[in-house]
Amino acid sequence: MKFPVDLLADFSKAQLENLAQEYYMNTLLYSQHDSSEYLTLPDTTQVTISVSSTGFVPFYGQNEKNKILVLFSPSDLKSAIALYLLDRWWTVEDILKTADPARRGVLPVDTVGERIVLYILNRIIYRGKEMIAEELPFLCHGENDHAKILWEDGEAVGFYSVKPTGSMYKRFSTQTYQLPVMDSIFVRKCHRGKGSGLLMLKDFVLSFSEVSLGLKYPLSNSMYRVCEKYLCEYPEHADLLWEVESIGGPYQRTNIASKIQVMGLSAVSKSLSFSEESQVIADVREDLITEQIKEATEGSVEIVVRYSHLISVTYFIKITVEIFNKLLCFGFVGGNDSSENHQRVCFILKKL
């Protein structure tokens, strides 16, 4: 089965809007109440399609030039659940799919079908479902904005967009960007923790030859983490990435590598949620420490605790207490001679 992004390669936005207008006028406005249409959602819920539950919305934000016909949720009239494309209704979930096996990785947004996928990811998935309270929403992508979508296993899982050097800063402004600036990046929650953000950041770097690249201020904590991973992998790029305000002039940018160093990796980690991945790493390290204790000789025990920023302080204390209890069980500590205990047990704390 093909999906909208596979079928709309040769369609224009005007053609799609005309088809939607004809359907709206001929089928919805003048339809009989007893001949209502229904759309079945992925959770098997049936939604009535009527004039009161549908409407045309701007495709490019404030630009009224192009519009698309949207079906809204009966429980939330601000939440879109389907779009009318190619003479039929498509759920949001199906619009994000592709049947083309070649559509894989980070690919540019060129066709109207890809623009619609970008619209769904930004306006409906991110803004409507996954944006957290303290985040600032991304602006609507313009008709000619440079953007790329990350495709994995037949599904769109994220996107990023860029303002190239020389592009207009604002609609009615004469100012232009002084360097390429990534002004939005998003990965769906169900696909996070798999390196998707790092993959898109690498693609951004490879797409431009400038000696300085910008990321729009303010960066989220998770984006600092992505930048940290990139800089650990490419330390020679310490002067490449900059956090940029406005057009990114000389006094409107901050070096990201320096900022991460000043913030301290542990400070960044404290503000992030304790992920399942870090829990696994912590468990593995605790197992390694336990194994070292068991293999140690009676006369000398050395425990190497590598305190990574991936492990929270609370969990680190928990591990330390459990290790001490294990030492008691193995007979390596105890008695009244504290100096002897000190000689027999050496904790080497190394901060990564």
PDB file of C-alpha atoms in Angstrom, residues 88-291:
ATOM      1  CA  ARG A  88      -9.832  10.546   0.538  1.00  0.00           C
ATOM      2  CA  TRP A  89      -9.110  11.041   4.229  1.00  0.00           C
ATOM      3  CA  TRP A  90      -5.737   9.960   5.606  1.00  0.00           C
ATOM      4  CA  THR A  91      -5.024   9.627   9.313  1.00  0.00           C
ATOM      5  CA  VAL A  92      -2.004  11.434  10.728  1.00  0.00           C
ATOM      6  CA  GLU A  93      -0.316   8.092  11.396  1.00  0.00           C
ATOM      7  CA  ASP A  94      -0.634   6.976   7.760  1.00  0.00           C
ATOM      8  CA  ILE A  95       0.618  10.298   6.387  1.00  0.00           C
ATOM      9  CA  LEU A  96       3.900   9.726   8.235  1.00  0.00           C
ATOM     10  CA  LYS A  97       4.452   6.364   6.510  1.00  0.00           C
ATOM     11  CA  THR A  98       6.085   5.399   3.220  1.00  0.00           C
ATOM     12  CA  ALA A  99       6.090   2.261   1.097  1.00  0.00           C
ATOM     13  CA  ASP A 100       9.297   3.248  -0.693  1.00  0.00           C
ATOM     14  CA  PRO A 101      12.265   1.224   0.675  1.00  0.00           C
ATOM     15  CA  ALA A 102      14.662   3.798  -0.773  1.00  0.00           C
ATOM     16  CA  ARG A 103      13.195   6.487   1.478  1.00  0.00           C
ATOM     17  CA  ARG A 104      15.584   5.954   4.357  1.00  0.00           C
ATOM     18  CA  GLY A 105      17.918   8.152   6.391  1.00  0.00           C
ATOM     19  CA  VAL A 106      18.052  11.957   6.403  1.00  0.00           C
ATOM     20  CA  LEU A 107      16.484  13.197   3.161  1.00  0.00           C
ATOM     21  CA  PRO A 108      15.677  16.709   1.882  1.00  0.00           C
ATOM     22  CA  VAL A 109      12.106  17.994   1.746  1.00  0.00           C
ATOM     23  CA  ASP A 110      11.340  18.628  -1.931  1.00  0.00           C
ATOM     24  CA  THR A 111       7.860  17.427  -2.940  1.00  0.00           C
ATOM     25  CA  VAL A 112       4.465  18.584  -1.694  1.00  0.00           C
ATOM     26  CA  GLY A 113       4.037  15.178  -0.046  1.00  0.00           C
ATOM     27  CA  GLU A 114       7.223  15.687   1.953  1.00  0.00           C
ATOM     28  CA  ARG A 115       6.083  19.206   2.895  1.00  0.00           C
ATOM     29  CA  ILE A 116       2.890  17.693   4.284  1.00  0.00           C
ATOM     30  CA  VAL A 117       4.899  15.183   6.340  1.00  0.00           C
ATOM     31  CA  LEU A 118       6.986  18.079   7.690  1.00  0.00           C
ATOM     32  CA  TYR A 119       3.776  19.938   8.560  1.00  0.00           C
ATOM     33  CA  ILE A 120       2.425  16.908  10.437  1.00  0.00           C
ATOM     34  CA  LEU A 121       5.644  16.412  12.408  1.00  0.00           C
ATOM     35  CA  ASN A 122       5.927  20.063  13.416  1.00  0.00           C
ATOM     36  CA  ARG A 123       2.366  21.293  13.877  1.00  0.00           C
ATOM     37  CA  ILE A 124       0.473  18.162  14.916  1.00  0.00           C
ATOM     38  CA  ILE A 125       2.974  15.770  16.531  1.00  0.00           C
ATOM     39  CA  TYR A 126       5.399  18.222  18.151  1.00  0.00           C
ATOM     40  CA  ARG A 127       3.165  21.181  18.976  1.00  0.00           C
ATOM     41  CA  GLY A 128      -0.019  19.256  19.602  1.00  0.00           C
ATOM     42  CA  LYS A 129       1.277  16.203  21.466  1.00  0.00           C
ATOM     43  CA  GLU A 130       4.928  16.173  22.470  1.00  0.00           C
ATOM     44  CA  MET A 131       6.074  19.717  23.250  1.00  0.00           C
ATOM     45  CA  ILE A 132       6.808  20.215  26.942  1.00  0.00           C
ATOM     46  CA  ALA A 133       5.682  23.322  28.812  1.00  0.00           C
ATOM     47  CA  GLU A 134       9.054  25.089  29.044  1.00  0.00           C
ATOM     48  CA  GLU A 135       9.868  24.690  25.345  1.00  0.00           C
ATOM     49  CA  LEU A 136       9.322  27.397  22.756  1.00  0.00           C
ATOM     50  CA  PRO A 137       7.352  26.157  19.725  1.00  0.00           C
ATOM     51  CA  PHE A 138       9.036  26.135  16.345  1.00  0.00           C
ATOM     52  CA  LEU A 139       7.724  28.578  13.787  1.00  0.00           C
ATOM     53  CA  CYS A 140       5.729  27.161  10.903  1.00  0.00           C
ATOM     54  CA  HIS A 141       7.983  26.155   8.042  1.00  0.00           C
ATOM     55  CA  GLY A 142       7.730  28.394   5.015  1.00  0.00           C
ATOM     56  CA  GLU A 143       7.160  27.257   1.462  1.00  0.00           C
ATOM     57  CA  ASN A 144      10.852  27.477   0.594  1.00  0.00           C
ATOM     58  CA  ASP A 145      12.445  26.667   3.947  1.00  0.00           C
ATOM     59  CA  HIS A 146      15.385  24.268   3.840  1.00  0.00           C
ATOM     60  CA  ALA A 147      14.415  21.154   5.792  1.00  0.00           C
ATOM     61  CA  LYS A 148      15.189  17.447   5.995  1.00  0.00           C
ATOM     62  CA  ILE A 149      13.209  14.503   7.357  1.00  0.00           C
ATOM     63  CA  LEU A 150      14.665  11.436   9.058  1.00  0.00           C
ATOM     64  CA  TRP A 151      13.073   8.231   7.759  1.00  0.00           C
ATOM     65  CA  GLU A 152      13.455   4.905   9.554  1.00  0.00           C
ATOM     66  CA  ASP A 153      11.713   1.598   8.830  1.00  0.00           C
ATOM     67  CA  GLY A 154       9.110   3.150   6.552  1.00  0.00           C
ATOM     68  CA  GLU A 155       8.204   5.998   8.885  1.00  0.00           C
ATOM     69  CA  ALA A 156       9.100   9.661   9.411  1.00  0.00           C
ATOM     70  CA  VAL A 157      10.631   9.925  12.892  1.00  0.00           C
ATOM     71  CA  GLY A 158      12.061  13.447  12.970  1.00  0.00           C
ATOM     72  CA  PHE A 159      13.177  16.536  11.098  1.00  0.00           C
ATOM     73  CA  TYR A 160      15.464  19.530  11.185  1.00  0.00           C
ATOM     74  CA  SER A 161      15.396  22.827   9.309  1.00  0.00           C
ATOM     75  CA  VAL A 162      18.074  25.367   8.446  1.00  0.00           C
ATOM     76  CA  LYS A 163      18.376  29.033   7.604  1.00  0.00           C
ATOM     77  CA  PRO A 164      21.330  29.182   5.160  1.00  0.00           C
ATOM     78  CA  THR A 165      23.799  32.050   5.117  1.00  0.00           C
ATOM     79  CA  GLY A 166      22.227  35.087   3.469  1.00  0.00           C
ATOM     80  CA  SER A 167      18.599  34.040   3.977  1.00  0.00           C
ATOM     81  CA  MET A 168      16.167  36.606   5.358  1.00  0.00           C
ATOM     82  CA  TYR A 169      15.954  36.794   9.143  1.00  0.00           C
ATOM     83  CA  LYS A 170      12.308  37.833   9.266  1.00  0.00           C
ATOM     84  CA  ARG A 171       9.540  38.328   6.763  1.00  0.00           C
ATOM     85  CA  PHE A 172       9.732  42.129   6.589  1.00  0.00           C
ATOM     86  CA  SER A 173      13.358  42.523   7.670  1.00  0.00           C
ATOM     87  CA  THR A 174      16.408  43.441   5.626  1.00  0.00           C
ATOM     88  CA  GLN A 175      18.721  41.516   7.963  1.00  0.00           C
ATOM     89  CA  THR A 176      20.169  38.209   6.787  1.00  0.00           C
ATOM     90  CA  TYR A 177      21.749  35.266   8.595  1.00  0.00           C
ATOM     91  CA  GLN A 178      25.533  35.526   8.909  1.00  0.00           C
ATOM     92  CA  LEU A 179      26.050  31.751   9.020  1.00  0.00           C
ATOM     93  CA  PRO A 180      23.954  28.606   8.476  1.00  0.00           C
ATOM     94  CA  VAL A 181      21.641  28.194  11.478  1.00  0.00           C
ATOM     95  CA  MET A 182      19.738  25.053  12.438  1.00  0.00           C
ATOM     96  CA  ASP A 183      16.541  26.698  13.675  1.00  0.00           C
ATOM     97  CA  SER A 184      14.581  23.547  14.533  1.00  0.00           C
ATOM     98  CA  ILE A 185      15.232  19.877  15.249  1.00  0.00           C
ATOM     99  CA  PHE A 186      12.788  17.282  16.531  1.00  0.00           C
ATOM    100  CA  VAL A 187      12.672  13.523  17.135  1.00  0.00           C
ATOM    101  CA  ARG A 188       9.426  11.796  18.073  1.00  0.00           C
ATOM    102  CA  LYS A 189       9.389  10.529  21.656  1.00  0.00           C
ATOM    103  CA  CYS A 190       8.875   6.907  20.663  1.00  0.00           C
ATOM    104  CA  HIS A 191      12.086   7.024  18.599  1.00  0.00           C
ATOM    105  CA  ARG A 192      14.405   8.818  21.022  1.00  0.00           C
ATOM    106  CA  GLY A 193      17.478   7.292  22.612  1.00  0.00           C
ATOM    107  CA  LYS A 194      18.639   5.737  19.331  1.00  0.00           C
ATOM    108  CA  GLY A 195      21.082   8.404  18.148  1.00  0.00           C
ATOM    109  CA  SER A 196      18.642  10.136  15.783  1.00  0.00           C
ATOM    110  CA  GLY A 197      19.514  13.630  17.009  1.00  0.00           C
ATOM    111  CA  LEU A 198      23.234  12.980  16.570  1.00  0.00           C
ATOM    112  CA  LEU A 199      22.600  11.573  13.092  1.00  0.00           C
ATOM    113  CA  MET A 200      20.787  14.757  12.026  1.00  0.00           C
ATOM    114  CA  LEU A 201      23.451  16.993  13.585  1.00  0.00           C
ATOM    115  CA  LYS A 202      26.132  15.145  11.595  1.00  0.00           C
ATOM    116  CA  ASP A 203      24.066  15.581   8.441  1.00  0.00           C
ATOM    117  CA  PHE A 204      23.778  19.313   9.158  1.00  0.00           C
ATOM    118  CA  VAL A 205      27.555  19.617   9.524  1.00  0.00           C
ATOM    119  CA  LEU A 206      28.213  17.687   6.307  1.00  0.00           C
ATOM    120  CA  SER A 207      25.710  19.811   4.368  1.00  0.00           C
ATOM    121  CA  PHE A 208      27.665  23.069   4.733  1.00  0.00           C
ATOM    122  CA  SER A 209      31.260  24.078   4.109  1.00  0.00           C
ATOM    123  CA  GLU A 210      31.340  27.154   6.362  1.00  0.00           C
ATOM    124  CA  VAL A 211      33.863  27.235   9.214  1.00  0.00           C
ATOM    125  CA  SER A 212      31.130  28.169  11.706  1.00  0.00           C
ATOM    126  CA  LEU A 213      27.666  26.636  12.030  1.00  0.00           C
ATOM    127  CA  GLY A 214      24.868  27.889  14.253  1.00  0.00           C
ATOM    128  CA  LEU A 215      22.171  26.285  16.369  1.00  0.00           C
ATOM    129  CA  LYS A 216      19.314  28.558  17.337  1.00  0.00           C
ATOM    130  CA  TYR A 217      19.186  29.857  20.908  1.00  0.00           C
ATOM    131  CA  PRO A 218      18.031  28.571  23.347  1.00  0.00           C
ATOM    132  CA  LEU A 219      19.254  24.992  23.083  1.00  0.00           C
ATOM    133  CA  SER A 220      17.436  22.375  25.124  1.00  0.00           C
ATOM    134  CA  ASN A 221      19.334  20.223  27.606  1.00  0.00           C
ATOM    135  CA  SER A 222      18.913  17.203  25.354  1.00  0.00           C
ATOM    136  CA  MET A 223      20.420  19.163  22.453  1.00  0.00           C
ATOM    137  CA  TYR A 224      23.427  20.064  24.600  1.00  0.00           C
ATOM    138  CA  ARG A 225      23.833  16.340  25.182  1.00  0.00           C
ATOM    139  CA  VAL A 226      23.714  15.681  21.423  1.00  0.00           C
ATOM    140  CA  CYS A 227      26.342  18.385  20.841  1.00  0.00           C
ATOM    141  CA  GLU A 228      28.498  16.919  23.606  1.00  0.00           C
ATOM    142  CA  LYS A 229      28.402  13.495  21.942  1.00  0.00           C
ATOM    143  CA  TYR A 230      29.307  15.044  18.601  1.00  0.00           C
ATOM    144  CA  LEU A 231      32.243  16.988  20.061  1.00  0.00           C
ATOM    145  CA  CYS A 232      33.509  13.901  21.881  1.00  0.00           C
ATOM    146  CA  GLU A 233      33.525  12.096  18.547  1.00  0.00           C
ATOM    147  CA  TYR A 234      35.016  15.050  16.651  1.00  0.00           C
ATOM    148  CA  PRO A 235      37.086  17.083  19.158  1.00  0.00           C
ATOM    149  CA  GLU A 236      38.739  18.928  16.282  1.00  0.00           C
ATOM    150  CA  HIS A 237      35.366  20.641  15.657  1.00  0.00           C
ATOM    151  CA  ALA A 238      35.383  22.508  18.977  1.00  0.00           C
ATOM    152  CA  ASP A 239      35.242  25.850  17.138  1.00  0.00           C
ATOM    153  CA  LEU A 240      32.598  24.756  14.628  1.00  0.00           C
ATOM    154  CA  LEU A 241      29.292  24.810  16.552  1.00  0.00           C
ATOM    155  CA  TRP A 242      27.812  28.027  17.975  1.00  0.00           C
ATOM    156  CA  GLU A 243      24.627  28.827  19.842  1.00  0.00           C
ATOM    157  CA  VAL A 244      23.175  31.717  17.878  1.00  0.00           C
ATOM    158  CA  GLU A 245      20.785  34.552  18.646  1.00  0.00           C
ATOM    159  CA  SER A 246      19.169  36.719  15.972  1.00  0.00           C
ATOM    160  CA  ILE A 247      21.224  36.677  12.733  1.00  0.00           C
ATOM    161  CA  GLY A 248      24.333  35.221  14.365  1.00  0.00           C
ATOM    162  CA  GLY A 249      26.585  38.264  14.240  1.00  0.00           C
ATOM    163  CA  PRO A 250      29.996  38.231  15.981  1.00  0.00           C
ATOM    164  CA  TYR A 251      28.440  39.253  19.321  1.00  0.00           C
ATOM    165  CA  GLN A 252      25.326  37.093  18.918  1.00  0.00           C
ATOM    166  CA  ARG A 253      26.942  33.679  19.161  1.00  0.00           C
ATOM    167  CA  THR A 254      28.401  31.529  21.946  1.00  0.00           C
ATOM    168  CA  ASN A 255      30.781  28.638  21.403  1.00  0.00           C
ATOM    169  CA  ILE A 256      28.912  25.460  22.342  1.00  0.00           C
ATOM    170  CA  ALA A 257      32.007  23.466  23.338  1.00  0.00           C
ATOM    171  CA  SER A 258      33.052  26.195  25.767  1.00  0.00           C
ATOM    172  CA  LYS A 259      29.530  26.534  27.136  1.00  0.00           C
ATOM    173  CA  ILE A 260      29.252  22.797  27.813  1.00  0.00           C
ATOM    174  CA  GLN A 261      32.577  22.925  29.622  1.00  0.00           C
ATOM    175  CA  VAL A 262      31.485  25.880  31.753  1.00  0.00           C
ATOM    176  CA  MET A 263      28.114  24.344  32.554  1.00  0.00           C
ATOM    177  CA  GLY A 264      29.763  21.116  33.589  1.00  0.00           C
ATOM    178  CA  LEU A 265      28.538  17.823  32.223  1.00  0.00           C
ATOM    179  CA  SER A 266      27.144  16.793  35.590  1.00  0.00           C
ATOM    180  CA  ALA A 267      25.018  19.953  35.744  1.00  0.00           C
ATOM    181  CA  VAL A 268      23.543  19.142  32.355  1.00  0.00           C
ATOM    182  CA  SER A 269      22.855  15.573  33.430  1.00  0.00           C
ATOM    183  CA  LYS A 270      21.050  16.634  36.611  1.00  0.00           C
ATOM    184  CA  SER A 271      18.500  18.551  34.568  1.00  0.00           C
ATOM    185  CA  LEU A 272      17.875  15.595  32.278  1.00  0.00           C
ATOM    186  CA  SER A 273      15.599  12.671  33.057  1.00  0.00           C
ATOM    187  CA  PHE A 274      17.294   9.463  34.186  1.00  0.00           C
ATOM    188  CA  SER A 275      17.018   7.369  31.046  1.00  0.00           C
ATOM    189  CA  GLU A 276      16.687   3.634  30.765  1.00  0.00           C
ATOM    190  CA  GLU A 277      19.957   3.569  28.860  1.00  0.00           C
ATOM    191  CA  SER A 278      21.887   5.138  31.742  1.00  0.00           C
ATOM    192  CA  GLN A 279      20.240   2.688  34.151  1.00  0.00           C
ATOM    193  CA  VAL A 280      21.580  -0.202  32.077  1.00  0.00           C
ATOM    194  CA  ILE A 281      25.062   1.348  32.002  1.00  0.00           C
ATOM    195  CA  ALA A 282      24.960   1.786  35.769  1.00  0.00           C
ATOM    196  CA  ASP A 283      23.880  -1.820  36.305  1.00  0.00           C
ATOM    197  CA  VAL A 284      26.680  -3.091  34.061  1.00  0.00           C
ATOM    198  CA  ARG A 285      29.255  -1.031  35.922  1.00  0.00           C
ATOM    199  CA  GLU A 286      28.005  -2.261  39.286  1.00  0.00           C
ATOM    200  CA  ASP A 287      28.338  -5.848  38.047  1.00  0.00           C
ATOM    201  CA  LEU A 288      31.909  -5.150  36.934  1.00  0.00           C
ATOM    202  CA  ILE A 289      32.765  -3.660  40.327  1.00  0.00           C
ATOM    203  CA  THR A 290      31.267  -6.660  42.130  1.00  0.00           C
ATOM    204  CA  GLU A 291      33.289  -9.005  39.934  1.00  0.00           C
TER     205      GLU A 291
END
